[in-house]
Amino acid sequence: MGAEDKLSNKAEELGGKVKEGAGKATDDKDLEAEGKGDQAGANLKQAGEKVKDVFKS
């Protein structure tokens, strides 16, 4: 479960970066903001996974 979650979170982060870049390229502030939001959510999930890993050790 942990490895799948980490992979999913990383994919979400990368998708956010793509959206942000597309928003910048097309001057679409909403898409850019959505991409930044996706990245922030993924980063929070990754932080949660790291905390879980610490307590598993």
PDB file of N, CA and C in Angstrom:
ATOM      1  N   MET A   1       0.818  -1.185   0.000  1.00  0.00           N
ATOM      2  CA  MET A   1       0.000   0.000   0.000  1.00  0.00           C
ATOM      3  C   MET A   1       0.867   1.256   0.000  1.00  0.00           C
ATOM      4  N   GLY A   2       1.922   1.283   0.746  1.00  0.00           N
ATOM      5  CA  GLY A   2       2.766   2.469   0.861  1.00  0.00           C
ATOM      6  C   GLY A   2       3.421   2.855  -0.449  1.00  0.00           C
ATOM      7  N   ALA A   3       3.970   1.878  -1.158  1.00  0.00           N
ATOM      8  CA  ALA A   3       4.660   2.172  -2.416  1.00  0.00           C
ATOM      9  C   ALA A   3       3.674   2.672  -3.470  1.00  0.00           C
ATOM     10  N   GLU A   4       2.485   2.081  -3.509  1.00  0.00           N
ATOM     11  CA  GLU A   4       1.470   2.518  -4.470  1.00  0.00           C
ATOM     12  C   GLU A   4       1.035   3.951  -4.168  1.00  0.00           C
ATOM     13  N   ASP A   5       0.868   4.259  -2.886  1.00  0.00           N
ATOM     14  CA  ASP A   5       0.473   5.616  -2.494  1.00  0.00           C
ATOM     15  C   ASP A   5       1.543   6.623  -2.884  1.00  0.00           C
ATOM     16  N   LYS A   6       2.797   6.273  -2.641  1.00  0.00           N
ATOM     17  CA  LYS A   6       3.890   7.179  -2.975  1.00  0.00           C
ATOM     18  C   LYS A   6       3.950   7.425  -4.476  1.00  0.00           C
ATOM     19  N   LEU A   7       3.752   6.375  -5.260  1.00  0.00           N
ATOM     20  CA  LEU A   7       3.767   6.500  -6.712  1.00  0.00           C
ATOM     21  C   LEU A   7       2.594   7.358  -7.193  1.00  0.00           C
ATOM     22  N   SER A   8       1.440   7.130  -6.620  1.00  0.00           N
ATOM     23  CA  SER A   8       0.258   7.906  -6.976  1.00  0.00           C
ATOM     24  C   SER A   8       0.442   9.381  -6.635  1.00  0.00           C
ATOM     25  N   ASN A   9       1.008   9.651  -5.465  1.00  0.00           N
ATOM     26  CA  ASN A   9       1.245  11.037  -5.055  1.00  0.00           C
ATOM     27  C   ASN A   9       2.232  11.726  -5.972  1.00  0.00           C
ATOM     28  N   LYS A  10       3.264  10.998  -6.380  1.00  0.00           N
ATOM     29  CA  LYS A  10       4.265  11.577  -7.278  1.00  0.00           C
ATOM     30  C   LYS A  10       3.645  11.871  -8.645  1.00  0.00           C
ATOM     31  N   ALA A  11       2.787  10.954  -9.112  1.00  0.00           N
ATOM     32  CA  ALA A  11       2.106  11.169 -10.390  1.00  0.00           C
ATOM     33  C   ALA A  11       1.197  12.391 -10.310  1.00  0.00           C
ATOM     34  N   GLU A  12       0.512  12.559  -9.174  1.00  0.00           N
ATOM     35  CA  GLU A  12      -0.353  13.721  -8.990  1.00  0.00           C
ATOM     36  C   GLU A  12       0.468  15.017  -8.994  1.00  0.00           C
ATOM     37  N   GLU A  13       1.633  14.968  -8.349  1.00  0.00           N
ATOM     38  CA  GLU A  13       2.502  16.140  -8.322  1.00  0.00           C
ATOM     39  C   GLU A  13       2.970  16.498  -9.739  1.00  0.00           C
ATOM     40  N   LEU A  14       3.390  15.496 -10.493  1.00  0.00           N
ATOM     41  CA  LEU A  14       3.855  15.747 -11.855  1.00  0.00           C
ATOM     42  C   LEU A  14       2.727  16.262 -12.745  1.00  0.00           C
ATOM     43  N   GLY A  15       1.522  15.722 -12.557  1.00  0.00           N
ATOM     44  CA  GLY A  15       0.369  16.207 -13.305  1.00  0.00           C
ATOM     45  C   GLY A  15       0.089  17.671 -12.995  1.00  0.00           C
ATOM     46  N   GLY A  16       0.273  18.035 -11.732  1.00  0.00           N
ATOM     47  CA  GLY A  16       0.100  19.428 -11.326  1.00  0.00           C
ATOM     48  C   GLY A  16       1.109  20.339 -11.993  1.00  0.00           C
ATOM     49  N   LYS A  17       2.336  19.842 -12.116  1.00  0.00           N
ATOM     50  CA  LYS A  17       3.372  20.640 -12.777  1.00  0.00           C
ATOM     51  C   LYS A  17       3.046  20.841 -14.251  1.00  0.00           C
ATOM     52  N   VAL A  18       2.497  19.807 -14.877  1.00  0.00           N
ATOM     53  CA  VAL A  18       2.113  19.911 -16.286  1.00  0.00           C
ATOM     54  C   VAL A  18       0.994  20.941 -16.434  1.00  0.00           C
ATOM     55  N   LYS A  19      -0.020  20.856 -15.552  1.00  0.00           N
ATOM     56  CA  LYS A  19      -1.122  21.824 -15.607  1.00  0.00           C
ATOM     57  C   LYS A  19      -0.615  23.245 -15.389  1.00  0.00           C
ATOM     58  N   GLU A  20       0.266  23.409 -14.412  1.00  0.00           N
ATOM     59  CA  GLU A  20       0.814  24.740 -14.132  1.00  0.00           C
ATOM     60  C   GLU A  20       1.545  25.275 -15.353  1.00  0.00           C
ATOM     61  N   GLY A  21       2.373  24.436 -15.962  1.00  0.00           N
ATOM     62  CA  GLY A  21       3.121  24.849 -17.155  1.00  0.00           C
ATOM     63  C   GLY A  21       2.205  25.185 -18.319  1.00  0.00           C
ATOM     64  N   ALA A  22       1.166  24.386 -18.508  1.00  0.00           N
ATOM     65  CA  ALA A  22       0.214  24.655 -19.584  1.00  0.00           C
ATOM     66  C   ALA A  22      -0.524  25.961 -19.315  1.00  0.00           C
ATOM     67  N   GLY A  23      -0.860  26.196 -18.058  1.00  0.00           N
ATOM     68  CA  GLY A  23      -1.529  27.441 -17.702  1.00  0.00           C
ATOM     69  C   GLY A  23      -0.655  28.650 -17.967  1.00  0.00           C
ATOM     70  N   LYS A  24       0.628  28.536 -17.641  1.00  0.00           N
ATOM     71  CA  LYS A  24       1.559  29.634 -17.909  1.00  0.00           C
ATOM     72  C   LYS A  24       1.715  29.862 -19.406  1.00  0.00           C
ATOM     73  N   ALA A  25       1.823  28.772 -20.153  1.00  0.00           N
ATOM     74  CA  ALA A  25       2.047  28.873 -21.598  1.00  0.00           C
ATOM     75  C   ALA A  25       0.851  29.494 -22.314  1.00  0.00           C
ATOM     76  N   THR A  26      -0.350  29.220 -21.820  1.00  0.00           N
ATOM     77  CA  THR A  26      -1.556  29.724 -22.482  1.00  0.00           C
ATOM     78  C   THR A  26      -2.138  30.939 -21.769  1.00  0.00           C
ATOM     79  N   ASP A  27      -1.441  31.409 -20.753  1.00  0.00           N
ATOM     80  CA  ASP A  27      -1.888  32.557 -19.949  1.00  0.00           C
ATOM     81  C   ASP A  27      -3.262  32.290 -19.324  1.00  0.00           C
ATOM     82  N   ASP A  28      -3.465  31.029 -18.893  1.00  0.00           N
ATOM     83  CA  ASP A  28      -4.713  30.613 -18.235  1.00  0.00           C
ATOM     84  C   ASP A  28      -4.439  30.536 -16.732  1.00  0.00           C
ATOM     85  N   LYS A  29      -4.777  31.592 -16.028  1.00  0.00           N
ATOM     86  CA  LYS A  29      -4.473  31.691 -14.593  1.00  0.00           C
ATOM     87  C   LYS A  29      -5.209  30.629 -13.780  1.00  0.00           C
ATOM     88  N   ASP A  30      -6.431  30.256 -14.214  1.00  0.00           N
ATOM     89  CA  ASP A  30      -7.190  29.233 -13.492  1.00  0.00           C
ATOM     90  C   ASP A  30      -6.500  27.873 -13.577  1.00  0.00           C
ATOM     91  N   LEU A  31      -6.041  27.512 -14.766  1.00  0.00           N
ATOM     92  CA  LEU A  31      -5.351  26.236 -14.956  1.00  0.00           C
ATOM     93  C   LEU A  31      -4.032  26.229 -14.194  1.00  0.00           C
ATOM     94  N   GLU A  32      -3.341  27.347 -14.215  1.00  0.00           N
ATOM     95  CA  GLU A  32      -2.078  27.470 -13.484  1.00  0.00           C
ATOM     96  C   GLU A  32      -2.317  27.288 -11.978  1.00  0.00           C
ATOM     97  N   ALA A  33      -3.355  27.919 -11.469  1.00  0.00           N
ATOM     98  CA  ALA A  33      -3.676  27.807 -10.044  1.00  0.00           C
ATOM     99  C   ALA A  33      -4.104  26.383  -9.693  1.00  0.00           C
ATOM    100  N   GLU A  34      -4.850  25.742 -10.580  1.00  0.00           N
ATOM    101  CA  GLU A  34      -5.272  24.361 -10.348  1.00  0.00           C
ATOM    102  C   GLU A  34      -4.056  23.441 -10.277  1.00  0.00           C
ATOM    103  N   GLY A  35      -3.101  23.679 -11.152  1.00  0.00           N
ATOM    104  CA  GLY A  35      -1.871  22.888 -11.143  1.00  0.00           C
ATOM    105  C   GLY A  35      -1.094  23.065  -9.853  1.00  0.00           C
ATOM    106  N   LYS A  36      -1.010  24.301  -9.380  1.00  0.00           N
ATOM    107  CA  LYS A  36      -0.319  24.561  -8.117  1.00  0.00           C
ATOM    108  C   LYS A  36      -1.049  23.889  -6.960  1.00  0.00           C
ATOM    109  N   GLY A  37      -2.374  23.901  -7.006  1.00  0.00           N
ATOM    110  CA  GLY A  37      -3.165  23.242  -5.973  1.00  0.00           C
ATOM    111  C   GLY A  37      -2.953  21.737  -5.969  1.00  0.00           C
ATOM    112  N   ASP A  38      -2.909  21.148  -7.150  1.00  0.00           N
ATOM    113  CA  ASP A  38      -2.652  19.703  -7.257  1.00  0.00           C
ATOM    114  C   ASP A  38      -1.293  19.355  -6.655  1.00  0.00           C
ATOM    115  N   GLN A  39      -0.297  20.196  -6.946  1.00  0.00           N
ATOM    116  CA  GLN A  39       1.040  19.947  -6.410  1.00  0.00           C
ATOM    117  C   GLN A  39       1.047  20.050  -4.884  1.00  0.00           C
ATOM    118  N   ALA A  40       0.361  21.048  -4.366  1.00  0.00           N
ATOM    119  CA  ALA A  40       0.320  21.232  -2.912  1.00  0.00           C
ATOM    120  C   ALA A  40      -0.349  20.045  -2.241  1.00  0.00           C
ATOM    121  N   GLY A  41      -1.445  19.572  -2.816  1.00  0.00           N
ATOM    122  CA  GLY A  41      -2.137  18.411  -2.264  1.00  0.00           C
ATOM    123  C   GLY A  41      -1.258  17.171  -2.281  1.00  0.00           C
ATOM    124  N   ALA A  42      -0.559  16.976  -3.377  1.00  0.00           N
ATOM    125  CA  ALA A  42       0.329  15.824  -3.488  1.00  0.00           C
ATOM    126  C   ALA A  42       1.470  15.924  -2.485  1.00  0.00           C
ATOM    127  N   ASN A  43       1.997  17.116  -2.295  1.00  0.00           N
ATOM    128  CA  ASN A  43       3.090  17.297  -1.333  1.00  0.00           C
ATOM    129  C   ASN A  43       2.629  17.008   0.086  1.00  0.00           C
ATOM    130  N   LEU A  44       1.399  17.395   0.424  1.00  0.00           N
ATOM    131  CA  LEU A  44       0.860  17.089   1.751  1.00  0.00           C
ATOM    132  C   LEU A  44       0.701  15.583   1.936  1.00  0.00           C
ATOM    133  N   LYS A  45       0.218  14.919   0.901  1.00  0.00           N
ATOM    134  CA  LYS A  45       0.067  13.463   0.975  1.00  0.00           C
ATOM    135  C   LYS A  45       1.428  12.791   1.135  1.00  0.00           C
ATOM    136  N   GLN A  46       2.444  13.299   0.420  1.00  0.00           N
ATOM    137  CA  GLN A  46       3.786  12.733   0.531  1.00  0.00           C
ATOM    138  C   GLN A  46       4.337  12.935   1.934  1.00  0.00           C
ATOM    139  N   ALA A  47       4.064  14.090   2.513  1.00  0.00           N
ATOM    140  CA  ALA A  47       4.512  14.342   3.885  1.00  0.00           C
ATOM    141  C   ALA A  47       3.843  13.364   4.842  1.00  0.00           C
ATOM    142  N   GLY A  48       2.569  13.093   4.631  1.00  0.00           N
ATOM    143  CA  GLY A  48       1.864  12.120   5.456  1.00  0.00           C
ATOM    144  C   GLY A  48       2.463  10.733   5.340  1.00  0.00           C
ATOM    145  N   GLU A  49       2.851  10.360   4.139  1.00  0.00           N
ATOM    146  CA  GLU A  49       3.493   9.057   3.937  1.00  0.00           C
ATOM    147  C   GLU A  49       4.831   8.982   4.681  1.00  0.00           C
ATOM    148  N   LYS A  50       5.571  10.084   4.674  1.00  0.00           N
ATOM    149  CA  LYS A  50       6.853  10.106   5.376  1.00  0.00           C
ATOM    150  C   LYS A  50       6.649   9.952   6.881  1.00  0.00           C
ATOM    151  N   VAL A  51       5.607  10.584   7.400  1.00  0.00           N
ATOM    152  CA  VAL A  51       5.311  10.456   8.827  1.00  0.00           C
ATOM    153  C   VAL A  51       4.949   9.007   9.150  1.00  0.00           C
ATOM    154  N   LYS A  52       4.154   8.389   8.294  1.00  0.00           N
ATOM    155  CA  LYS A  52       3.791   6.983   8.495  1.00  0.00           C
ATOM    156  C   LYS A  52       5.062   6.114   8.515  1.00  0.00           C
ATOM    157  N   ASP A  53       5.968   6.389   7.578  1.00  0.00           N
ATOM    158  CA  ASP A  53       7.201   5.613   7.500  1.00  0.00           C
ATOM    159  C   ASP A  53       8.032   5.732   8.783  1.00  0.00           C
ATOM    160  N   VAL A  54       8.061   6.926   9.348  1.00  0.00           N
ATOM    161  CA  VAL A  54       8.827   7.154  10.586  1.00  0.00           C
ATOM    162  C   VAL A  54       8.265   6.304  11.715  1.00  0.00           C
ATOM    163  N   PHE A  55       6.949   6.241  11.809  1.00  0.00           N
ATOM    164  CA  PHE A  55       6.335   5.495  12.901  1.00  0.00           C
ATOM    165  C   PHE A  55       6.357   3.992  12.673  1.00  0.00           C
ATOM    166  N   LYS A  56       6.537   3.557  11.426  1.00  0.00           N
ATOM    167  CA  LYS A  56       6.653   2.132  11.138  1.00  0.00           C
ATOM    168  C   LYS A  56       8.009   1.584  11.554  1.00  0.00           C
ATOM    169  N   SER A  57       9.011   2.452  11.556  1.00  0.00           N
ATOM    170  CA  SER A  57      10.384   2.012  11.855  1.00  0.00           C
ATOM    171  C   SER A  57      10.588   1.674  13.284  1.00  0.00           C
TER     172      SER A  57
END
